[in-house]
Each structure stands twice: as C-alpha cells, then as structure tokens.
XYZ file of C-alpha atoms in Angstrom:
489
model
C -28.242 -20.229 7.161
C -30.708 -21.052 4.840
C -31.052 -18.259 3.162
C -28.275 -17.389 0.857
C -25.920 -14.726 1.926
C -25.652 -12.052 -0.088
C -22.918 -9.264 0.825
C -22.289 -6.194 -1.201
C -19.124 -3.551 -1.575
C -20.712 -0.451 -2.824
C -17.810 2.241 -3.201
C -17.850 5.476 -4.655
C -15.307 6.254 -7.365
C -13.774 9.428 -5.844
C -9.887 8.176 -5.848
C -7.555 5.966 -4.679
C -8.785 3.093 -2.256
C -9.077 3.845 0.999
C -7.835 0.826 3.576
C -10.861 1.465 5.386
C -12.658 0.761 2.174
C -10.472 -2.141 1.452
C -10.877 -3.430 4.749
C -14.860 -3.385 4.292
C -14.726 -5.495 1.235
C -12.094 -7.921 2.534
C -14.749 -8.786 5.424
C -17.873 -8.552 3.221
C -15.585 -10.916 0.260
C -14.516 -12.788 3.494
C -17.938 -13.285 4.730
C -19.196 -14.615 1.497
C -17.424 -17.134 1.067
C -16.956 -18.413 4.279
C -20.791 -18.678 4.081
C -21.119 -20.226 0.374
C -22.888 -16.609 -0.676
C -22.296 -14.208 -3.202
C -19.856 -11.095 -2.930
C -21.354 -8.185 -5.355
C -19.626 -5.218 -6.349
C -21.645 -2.500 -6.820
C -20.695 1.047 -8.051
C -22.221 4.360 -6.430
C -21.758 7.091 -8.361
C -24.484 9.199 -7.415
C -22.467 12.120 -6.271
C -21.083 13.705 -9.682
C -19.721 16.592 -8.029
C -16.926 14.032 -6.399
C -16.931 11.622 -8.574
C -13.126 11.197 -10.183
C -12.409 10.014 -14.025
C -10.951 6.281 -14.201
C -11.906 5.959 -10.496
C -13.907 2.837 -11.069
C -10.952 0.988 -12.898
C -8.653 1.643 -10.119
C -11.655 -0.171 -7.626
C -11.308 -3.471 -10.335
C -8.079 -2.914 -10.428
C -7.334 -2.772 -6.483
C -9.633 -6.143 -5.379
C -8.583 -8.123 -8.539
C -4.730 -7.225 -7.087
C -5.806 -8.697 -3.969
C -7.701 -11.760 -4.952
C -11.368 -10.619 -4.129
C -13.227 -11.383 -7.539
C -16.654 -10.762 -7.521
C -20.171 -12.857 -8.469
C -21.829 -10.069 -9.899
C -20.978 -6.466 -10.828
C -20.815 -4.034 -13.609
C -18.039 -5.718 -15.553
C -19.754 -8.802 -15.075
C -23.271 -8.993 -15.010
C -25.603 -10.304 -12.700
C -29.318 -10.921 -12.708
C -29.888 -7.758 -10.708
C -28.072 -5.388 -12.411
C -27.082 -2.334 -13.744
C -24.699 -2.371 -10.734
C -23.575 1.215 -11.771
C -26.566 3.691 -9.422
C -26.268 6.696 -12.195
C -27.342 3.784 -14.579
C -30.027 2.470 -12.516
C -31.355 6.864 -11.722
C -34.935 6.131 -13.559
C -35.615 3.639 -10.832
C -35.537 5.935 -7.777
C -37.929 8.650 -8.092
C -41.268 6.103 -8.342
C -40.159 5.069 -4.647
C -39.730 7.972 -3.448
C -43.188 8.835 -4.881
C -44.456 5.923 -3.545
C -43.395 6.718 -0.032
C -44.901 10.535 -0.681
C -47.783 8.583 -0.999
C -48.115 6.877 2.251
C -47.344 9.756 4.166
C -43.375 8.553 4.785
C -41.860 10.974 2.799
C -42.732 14.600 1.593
C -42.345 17.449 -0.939
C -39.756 20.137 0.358
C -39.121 23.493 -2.000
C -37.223 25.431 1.109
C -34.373 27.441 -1.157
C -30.806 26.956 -0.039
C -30.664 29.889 1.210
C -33.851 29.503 3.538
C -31.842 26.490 5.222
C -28.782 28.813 5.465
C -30.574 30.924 7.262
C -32.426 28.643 9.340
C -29.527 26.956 10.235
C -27.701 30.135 11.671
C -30.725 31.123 13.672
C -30.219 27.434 15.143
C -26.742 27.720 16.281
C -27.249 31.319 17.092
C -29.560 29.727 20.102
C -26.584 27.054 20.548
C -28.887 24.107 19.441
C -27.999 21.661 16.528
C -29.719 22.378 12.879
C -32.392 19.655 12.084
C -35.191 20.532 9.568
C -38.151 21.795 10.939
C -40.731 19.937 8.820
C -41.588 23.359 7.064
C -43.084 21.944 3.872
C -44.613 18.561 4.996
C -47.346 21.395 6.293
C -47.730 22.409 2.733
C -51.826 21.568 1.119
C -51.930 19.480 -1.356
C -53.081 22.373 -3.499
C -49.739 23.965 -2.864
C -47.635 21.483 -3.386
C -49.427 20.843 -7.060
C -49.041 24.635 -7.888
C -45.236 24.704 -6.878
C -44.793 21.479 -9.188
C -46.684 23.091 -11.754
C -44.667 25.913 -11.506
C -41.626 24.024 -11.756
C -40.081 25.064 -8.395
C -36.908 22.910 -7.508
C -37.798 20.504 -4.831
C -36.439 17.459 -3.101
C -38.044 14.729 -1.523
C -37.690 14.256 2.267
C -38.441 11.567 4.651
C -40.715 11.737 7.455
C -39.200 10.498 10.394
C -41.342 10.291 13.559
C -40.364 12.573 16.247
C -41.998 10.601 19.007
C -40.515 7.068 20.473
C -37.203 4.681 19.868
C -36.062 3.166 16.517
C -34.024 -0.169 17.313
C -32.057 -2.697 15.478
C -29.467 -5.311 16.146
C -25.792 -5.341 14.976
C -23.822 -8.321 14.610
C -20.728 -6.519 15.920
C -22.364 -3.667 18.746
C -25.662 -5.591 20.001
C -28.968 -4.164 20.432
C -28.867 -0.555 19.295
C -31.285 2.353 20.542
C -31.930 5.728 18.604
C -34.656 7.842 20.095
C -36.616 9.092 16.926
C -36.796 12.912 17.727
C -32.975 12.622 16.912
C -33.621 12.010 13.763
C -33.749 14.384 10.406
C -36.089 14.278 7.722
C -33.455 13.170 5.079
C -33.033 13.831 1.567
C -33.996 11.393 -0.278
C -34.393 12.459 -3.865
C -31.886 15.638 -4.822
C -32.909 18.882 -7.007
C -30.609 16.976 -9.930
C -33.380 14.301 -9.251
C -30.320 11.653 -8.685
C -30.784 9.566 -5.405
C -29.256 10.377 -2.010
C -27.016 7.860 -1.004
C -28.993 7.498 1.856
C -31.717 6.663 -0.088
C -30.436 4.791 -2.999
C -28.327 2.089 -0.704
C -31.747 0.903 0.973
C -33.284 0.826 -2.667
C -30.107 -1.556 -3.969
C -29.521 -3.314 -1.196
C -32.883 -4.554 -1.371
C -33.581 -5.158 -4.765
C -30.337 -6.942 -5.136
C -31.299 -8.954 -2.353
C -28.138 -7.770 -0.255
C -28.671 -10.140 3.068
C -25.619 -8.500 5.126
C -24.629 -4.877 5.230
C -21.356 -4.521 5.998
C -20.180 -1.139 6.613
C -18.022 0.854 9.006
C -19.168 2.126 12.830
C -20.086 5.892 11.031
C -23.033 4.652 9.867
C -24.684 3.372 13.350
C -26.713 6.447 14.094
C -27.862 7.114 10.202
C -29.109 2.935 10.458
C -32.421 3.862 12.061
C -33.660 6.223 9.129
C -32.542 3.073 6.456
C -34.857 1.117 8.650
C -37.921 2.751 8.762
C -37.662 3.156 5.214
C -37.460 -0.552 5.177
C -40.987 -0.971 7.246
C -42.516 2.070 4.917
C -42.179 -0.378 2.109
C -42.474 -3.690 3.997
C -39.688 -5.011 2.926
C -37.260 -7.247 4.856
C -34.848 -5.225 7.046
C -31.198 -6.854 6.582
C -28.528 -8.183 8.920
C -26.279 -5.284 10.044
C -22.622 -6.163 10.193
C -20.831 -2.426 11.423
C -17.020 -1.912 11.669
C -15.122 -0.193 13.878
C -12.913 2.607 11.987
C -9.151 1.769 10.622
C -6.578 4.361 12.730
C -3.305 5.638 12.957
C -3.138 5.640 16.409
C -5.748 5.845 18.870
C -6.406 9.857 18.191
C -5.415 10.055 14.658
C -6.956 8.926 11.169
C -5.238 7.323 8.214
C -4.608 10.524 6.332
C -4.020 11.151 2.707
C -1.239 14.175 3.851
C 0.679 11.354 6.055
C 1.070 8.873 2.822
C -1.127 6.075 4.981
C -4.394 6.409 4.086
C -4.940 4.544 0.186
C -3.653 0.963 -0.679
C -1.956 2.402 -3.418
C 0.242 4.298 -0.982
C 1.562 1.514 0.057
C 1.566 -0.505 -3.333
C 4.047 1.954 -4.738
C 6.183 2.261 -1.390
C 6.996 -1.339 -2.097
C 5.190 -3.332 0.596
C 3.504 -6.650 -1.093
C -0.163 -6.947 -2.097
C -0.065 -10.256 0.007
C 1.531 -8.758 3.311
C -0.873 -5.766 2.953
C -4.415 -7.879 2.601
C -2.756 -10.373 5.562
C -1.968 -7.734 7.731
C -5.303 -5.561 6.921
C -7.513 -8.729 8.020
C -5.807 -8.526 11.293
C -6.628 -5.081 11.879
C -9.841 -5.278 13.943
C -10.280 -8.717 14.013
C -8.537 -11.742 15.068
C -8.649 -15.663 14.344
C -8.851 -17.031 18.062
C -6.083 -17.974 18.351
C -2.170 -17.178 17.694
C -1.458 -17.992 13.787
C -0.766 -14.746 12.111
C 0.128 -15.230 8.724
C -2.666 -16.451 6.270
C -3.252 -16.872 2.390
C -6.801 -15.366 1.298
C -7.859 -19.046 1.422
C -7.331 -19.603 4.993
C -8.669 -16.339 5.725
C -11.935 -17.309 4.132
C -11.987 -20.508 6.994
C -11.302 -18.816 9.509
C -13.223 -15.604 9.189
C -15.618 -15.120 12.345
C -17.693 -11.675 12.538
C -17.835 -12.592 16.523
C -14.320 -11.714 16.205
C -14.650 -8.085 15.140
C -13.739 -6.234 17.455
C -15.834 -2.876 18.841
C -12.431 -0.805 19.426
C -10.869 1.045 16.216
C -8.850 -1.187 14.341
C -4.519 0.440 14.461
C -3.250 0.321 11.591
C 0.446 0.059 12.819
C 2.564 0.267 9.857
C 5.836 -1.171 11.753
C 3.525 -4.149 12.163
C 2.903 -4.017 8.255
C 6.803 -3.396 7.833
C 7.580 -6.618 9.855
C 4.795 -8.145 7.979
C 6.256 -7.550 4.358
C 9.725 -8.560 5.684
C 8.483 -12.152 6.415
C 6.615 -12.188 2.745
C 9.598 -10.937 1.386
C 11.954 -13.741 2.240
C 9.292 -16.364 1.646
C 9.824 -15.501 -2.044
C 11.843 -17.736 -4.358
C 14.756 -16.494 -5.291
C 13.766 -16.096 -9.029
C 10.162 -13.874 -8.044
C 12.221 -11.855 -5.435
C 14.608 -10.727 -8.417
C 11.547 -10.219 -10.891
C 10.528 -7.456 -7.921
C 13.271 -5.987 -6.906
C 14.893 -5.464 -10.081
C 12.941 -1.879 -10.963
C 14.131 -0.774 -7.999
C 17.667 -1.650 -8.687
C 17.099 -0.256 -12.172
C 16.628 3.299 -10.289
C 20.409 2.865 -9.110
C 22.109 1.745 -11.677
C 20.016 2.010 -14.612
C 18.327 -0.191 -17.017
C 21.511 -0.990 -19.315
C 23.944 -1.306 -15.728
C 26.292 -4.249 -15.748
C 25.859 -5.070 -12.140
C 25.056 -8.508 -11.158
C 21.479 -8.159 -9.999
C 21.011 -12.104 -9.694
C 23.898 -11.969 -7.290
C 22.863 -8.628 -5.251
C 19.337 -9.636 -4.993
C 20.956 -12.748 -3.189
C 22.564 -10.609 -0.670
C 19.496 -8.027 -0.305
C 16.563 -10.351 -0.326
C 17.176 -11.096 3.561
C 17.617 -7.710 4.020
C 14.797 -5.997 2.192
C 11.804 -4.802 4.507
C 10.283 -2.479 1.977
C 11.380 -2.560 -1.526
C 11.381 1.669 -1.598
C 14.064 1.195 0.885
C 16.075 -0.686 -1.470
C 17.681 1.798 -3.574
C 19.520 4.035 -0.413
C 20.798 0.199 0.611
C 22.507 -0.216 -2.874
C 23.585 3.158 -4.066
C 26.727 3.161 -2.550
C 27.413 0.529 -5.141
C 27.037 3.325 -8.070
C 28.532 5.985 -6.304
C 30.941 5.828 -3.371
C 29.659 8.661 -0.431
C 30.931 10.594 1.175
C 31.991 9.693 4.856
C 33.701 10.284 7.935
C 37.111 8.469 7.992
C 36.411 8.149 11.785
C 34.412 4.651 10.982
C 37.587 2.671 9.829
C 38.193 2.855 13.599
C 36.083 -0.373 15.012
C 36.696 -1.611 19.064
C 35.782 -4.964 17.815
C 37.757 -5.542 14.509
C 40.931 -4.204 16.882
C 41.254 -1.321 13.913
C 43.681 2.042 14.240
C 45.000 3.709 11.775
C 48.154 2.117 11.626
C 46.069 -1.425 11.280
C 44.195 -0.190 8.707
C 46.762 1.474 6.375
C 48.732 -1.696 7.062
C 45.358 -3.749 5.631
C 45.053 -1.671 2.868
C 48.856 -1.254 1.557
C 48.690 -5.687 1.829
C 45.094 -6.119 0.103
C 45.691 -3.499 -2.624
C 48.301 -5.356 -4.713
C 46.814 -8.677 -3.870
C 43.512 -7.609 -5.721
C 45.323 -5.804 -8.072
C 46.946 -9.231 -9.611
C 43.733 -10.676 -9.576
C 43.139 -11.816 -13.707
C 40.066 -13.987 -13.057
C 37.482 -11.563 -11.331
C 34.519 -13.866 -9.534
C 33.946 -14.269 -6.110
C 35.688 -17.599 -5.694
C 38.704 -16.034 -6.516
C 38.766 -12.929 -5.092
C 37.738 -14.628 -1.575
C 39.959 -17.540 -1.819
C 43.334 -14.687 -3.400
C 42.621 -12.318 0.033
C 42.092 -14.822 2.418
C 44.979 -16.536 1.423
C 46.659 -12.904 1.758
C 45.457 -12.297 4.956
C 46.678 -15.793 6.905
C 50.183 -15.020 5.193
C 50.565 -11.964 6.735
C 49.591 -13.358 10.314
C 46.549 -10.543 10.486
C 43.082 -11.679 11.946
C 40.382 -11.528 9.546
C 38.427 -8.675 10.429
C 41.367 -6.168 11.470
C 41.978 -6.527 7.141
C 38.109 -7.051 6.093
C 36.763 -4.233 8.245
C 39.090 -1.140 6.473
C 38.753 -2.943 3.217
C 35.013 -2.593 3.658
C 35.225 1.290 4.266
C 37.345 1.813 1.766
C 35.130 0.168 -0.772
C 31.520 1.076 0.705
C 31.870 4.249 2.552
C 29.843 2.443 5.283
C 29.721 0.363 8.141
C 26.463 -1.584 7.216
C 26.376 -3.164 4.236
C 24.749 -6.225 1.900
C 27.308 -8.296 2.077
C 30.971 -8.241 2.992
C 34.185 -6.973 1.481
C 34.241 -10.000 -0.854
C 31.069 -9.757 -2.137
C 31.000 -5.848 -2.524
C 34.861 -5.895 -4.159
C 33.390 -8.562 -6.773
C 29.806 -6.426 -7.619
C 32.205 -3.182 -8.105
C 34.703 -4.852 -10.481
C 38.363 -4.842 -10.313
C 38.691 -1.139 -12.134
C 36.044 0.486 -9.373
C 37.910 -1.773 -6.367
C 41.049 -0.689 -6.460
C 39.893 3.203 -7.226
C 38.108 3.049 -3.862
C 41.239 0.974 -2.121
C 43.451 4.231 -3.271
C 40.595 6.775 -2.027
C 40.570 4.693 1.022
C 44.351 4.521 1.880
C 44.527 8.465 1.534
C 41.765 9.112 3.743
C 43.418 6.757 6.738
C 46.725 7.871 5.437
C 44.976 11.894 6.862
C 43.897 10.821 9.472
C 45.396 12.486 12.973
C 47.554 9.942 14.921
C 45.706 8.539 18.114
C-alpha cells in the first residue's frame, strides 16, 4: 500500500467496554500495525444525553490494559486533532451548510410531534416510517423567515430516491442498496451538535482515516456516508465491516447475563492476556492451527481475508480453557502476586496461612481466579458434610477402616513437635507401613476428616500442614465422631 493506513477506534463514552467494541479496536490496532499505519483513538461524545462521567478514562484505561497504545488521540495529540467531537462542534455546521448549498442536504423545522404523528399514520397503513421530504419543498423565502424567526430546525440529507448506491467491503464484497431505501438523515441536531452519522464522515475524513473498521450494523447506513462523501468530493474510504460478537447463535452478549463488558470479565478473574488472545479468535482465524498468541504475533499474523461473515461466539468455556493455560504459564512468583487478593477474601489480610505454599498447590488448579476462594475456604472453616463420603470403592474404606485410620493417625500427629511438611509426611507414612494399612485406606478418611471434601488442593499432608497442628487434630476428633455415628453396613 502506498498510501499510509490510517485506522481509527471512535467509541462513545457511555460505560463499560463492550467486547464487541474491544474486538473492533483489536482489529483496527491489529490492522495498523500489521500495515506500518497509524491506530487513532478518537472520542465521540456527541450524544450528551448518554454520555456517562469518567467513561472516557475507563476507554484509556481498558486498551492501555491490553497493550493497544495509540499514535494519536486526545491524551496525546496528533496533528489532526481535537480528537474529542464535542470539542471539535464549531466545525460541523459550515458542512452541513455547505451541503444545503449544493442541494445535498436541506432545512427541516417538522416539530416532534408532526413526526409522531406522521409516523403512526405510517404504521397505521402497515408501511415503515421514512421522512417524506416535507420541508426540502419549503421556498427559499420560507425557509429565511422560519430562521429569522428562530424556529428549531435540523439539517437533513437529501438522499436520491431513484437508482442503486454501491460500495465494496473488504469482509462482505460488492454491496447493493437501492436508494429509495434510504432516509433523509439528520445531520445537524436542534442542540446544533453533529449526528453521529454525520460527524464520523466529517472525522474520518479530515483525519485522513484510510480504513473504517466497524461492525456488520452499519452495512445498510454505509450508502448515506457515501454519498455524502461524493457531495463533497472527497475520497470514499476502504470499508472493513465485522460480523457481530454472540452468545450463541440467537443470543447477544448481554449486560443482565454478566458477558457483555471486558470489565466483566476483568473482575471475574480471567487474565487481560487470555481475554485479548481469545477475543482475536472470535471471528477470525490465523490459517492455520496455532491458537495461543502474544499481541506481537497477532500483529503478523493478522489477515482481514480471514474475517469471517458469520457472527463471531463468544464461548466463554473456550475463554475458561483459555485462562487456564495462561494461568499455569505464570511463574510461580506472578501467579502468587494474583491470586493472593483472592486468598485475602478467605482468610483475611493479617491470616497466617502459607499462601506461597497454597498458591503452589492451586496454581494448576485455578481456571478463574473468582473461583478460587470456594476451592480454599474449607481451609478457614471446616463445612459441613455428609459422613457418607468417607466411604470410597477405591480407597477400600468402611467405617470400621476408617475409624481404625483415624484412632492410628490421631496420636501420631499429635506427637508431632516440628510442624512442616517433611515431617508430617515422612511421621504418617512411617505410621501407616507400621501398621500394615495401604496408603489410601488411611489418607482417604484423614482427608475427610480434615477437609470436609472429597476434592481437594492437595492431599492429607499438605492440607494437615496449611491447617496447623491445633486446627488438625480438632478436625481428626470431629472426624472420628462423625464415622464413629455412622450406621453399621
């Protein structure tokens, strides 16, 4: 390309990030660089009504998190800027005079309530509302007396109602829009801030945007950006459109369901890495079967002939599976540094429990670190539990093995003096081999009694030595009178 590309992410700062949204920059950031072109971040703000305080810091925020810095911006400059619209609102209105002008755009002072009522009469007859052109038939005479008057207007565009409107898309092909399917858009509102439908053309093409990347929604509205393109004679831009990001095949990502905003998952516990990794995936694919990427190789291997048309599923097994594998690919030290919050809701900040040592025994096990807590809590607080699970086919456990395990074990950890795991292991093994029992048959009821349950981080050993000697043999005595109740087989 000879040309430099030039992509753009324009949100709006109305909440959380969307992983649709997210999805759109990571291709147009992708794109970019894969091309040697500039990724701008631009801000549109021009609906006030929706627009949500410290919305903008939590866009920053969300594509710093995941690596996508941009070339130019409102926190950084540029040589095109502001890059904030309700900054730039002066510039608007002279194009949309402009286009009055030429006869591409047009005066309208129908009230609210005139469309209202308009529109009823419409679906009354079972047809679909689309402005009628009431005021482009307006004299110039009237139009001048209304504005003299100060009658609230907007500015509309003219769209032809005769004809086809085409384009090509990167992603769907050669795309056809008959023009008398088109409405006479807003363009300039009563407030006198921009449509967005209006300002985006404006931007993109004073910031010299070469791609527009945006999602599949805005296929239909692309005809009405282009002839407002030709009004001006400007340079009509590559279109790069992306299929939606799903649930399922029916469903959307909803804010209800918790899957719908980055942040969702950011404070579920799933890693910034896993999520960007797994998000690139979603719609797209590399050619061939590597599925794990940094943002580096994502950037070579980015191909927009690999978008796919279909809706993008956003399975979030897939992600879980995903964060699992990031997850153990920590060190050992960083893995800690995470998961030690989550501990911290357990035990508490000033607990004595060897985190370095249950972080060893949980890292392979952590999928999501939200999950962590429920996997560790029986460590602060022994539950409740049916005594029914001492019994285990495969252990060879009943009840008179297990009271016979117990009664051995408890005096053996009770003159314990030296309370690490070396010792504790090396003390009930030693136990164990005396007594001519196998292994498990002691372990297993040793386990229950100290965990309430039969899956656990670790084995007896290792849970005996994270409860301490004190909490140990507490749970041993719990444990032999619960087996000690139980009905004979």
């Amino acid at each position: 390309m000879n040309q430099e590309v030039r992509t753009r992410f324009a949100p709006s700062p109305t909440g959380f990030m969307h992983l649709g949204g997210l999805r759109a920059a990571l291709y147009g950031y992708l794109f970019a660089r894969k091309n040697g072109g500039k990724f701008i971040l631009r801000i549109e703000d021009t609906d006030q009504v929706r627009f949500v305080e410290g919305a903008t810091e939590v866009i920053y925020d969300t594509l710093r998190r995941c690596g996508m810095n941009w070339d130019e911006g409102p926190d950084v400059g540029g040589p095109v800027g502001p890059y904030i619209q309700s900054q730039r609102k002066d510039l608007y209105l002279p194009y949309a005079q402009q286009l009055v002008k030429t006869g591409h755009a047009y005066y309208c002072f129908c009230t609210k309530e005139e469309l209202e009522e308009r529109r009823a009469a419409c679906e009354a007859k079972g047809e679909v509302f689309k402005y009628d052109k009431h005021c482009l038939h307006l004299t110039q005479e009237e139009i001048q007396r209304k504005l003299d008057a100060g009658v609230p207007y907007v500015i509309r565009q003219n769209a032809p109602t005769t004809g086809e409107t085409s384009y090509d898309d990167l992603v769907f092909g050669h795309m056809t829009f008959p023009n008398d399917t088109l409405d006479d858009m807003v363009l300039i509102k009563q407030d006198g801030m921009p449509t967005y439908n209006f300002a985006n053309v404006i931007d993109d093409h004073l910031m010299g945007i070469t791609h527009v990347m945006r999602g599949m929604e805005y296929l239909s509205s692309t005809p009405k950006y282009n002839l407002l393109y030709e009004a001006f004679g400007w340079e009509i831009p590559q279109y790069i459109h992306m299929p939606p990001v799903m649930r399922d095949s029916q469903h959307k990502l909803s804010k209800r369901d918790g899957d719908a905003y980055f942040s969702d998952y950011v404070d579920k516990g799933y890693l910034v890495e896993a999520i960007v990794n797994y998000l690139a995936l979603v719609g797209w694919n590399p050619g061939d079967d590597r599925e794990f990427f940094t943002l580096d190789e994502l950037v070579e291997a980015f191909d927009i002939h690999r978008i796919n048309k279909a809706p993008g599923i956003f399975d979030v097994k897939k992600l879980t599976w995903f964060n699992a594998e990031y997850i153990r690919r920590l060190t050992p030290e960083k893995y800690l540094e995470m998961v030690t919050p989550w501990f911290d809701k357990v035990f508490g900040d000033s607990s004595k429990m060897d985190y370095k040592r249950l972080a060893e025994l949980m890292q392979c096990r952590t999928e999501v670190f939200n999950l962590v807590p429920d996997m560790v809590r029986f460590l602060a607080q022994l539950p409740d539990y049916d005594s029914a699970i001492y019994i285990n086919k495969k252990a060879k456990t009943n009840k008179e093995a297990c009271l016979k395990a117990l009664n051995l074990l408890r005096p053996v950890l009770d003159g314990i003096t030296e309370w690490t795991e070396p010792v504790i292991h090396d003390t009930v093994m030693a136990a164990i081999a005396e007594a001519g029992m196998k292994n498990g048959t002691a372990l297993w009821p040793l386990r229950i009694a100290i965990s309430g349950q039969q899956s656990t981080p670790g084995g007896a050993i290792e849970i005996a030595y994270l409860l301490g000697k004190e909490e140990t043999l507490r749970r041993v005595d719990d444990g032999i009178r619960r087996v000690s109740e139980m009905p004979d087989a």
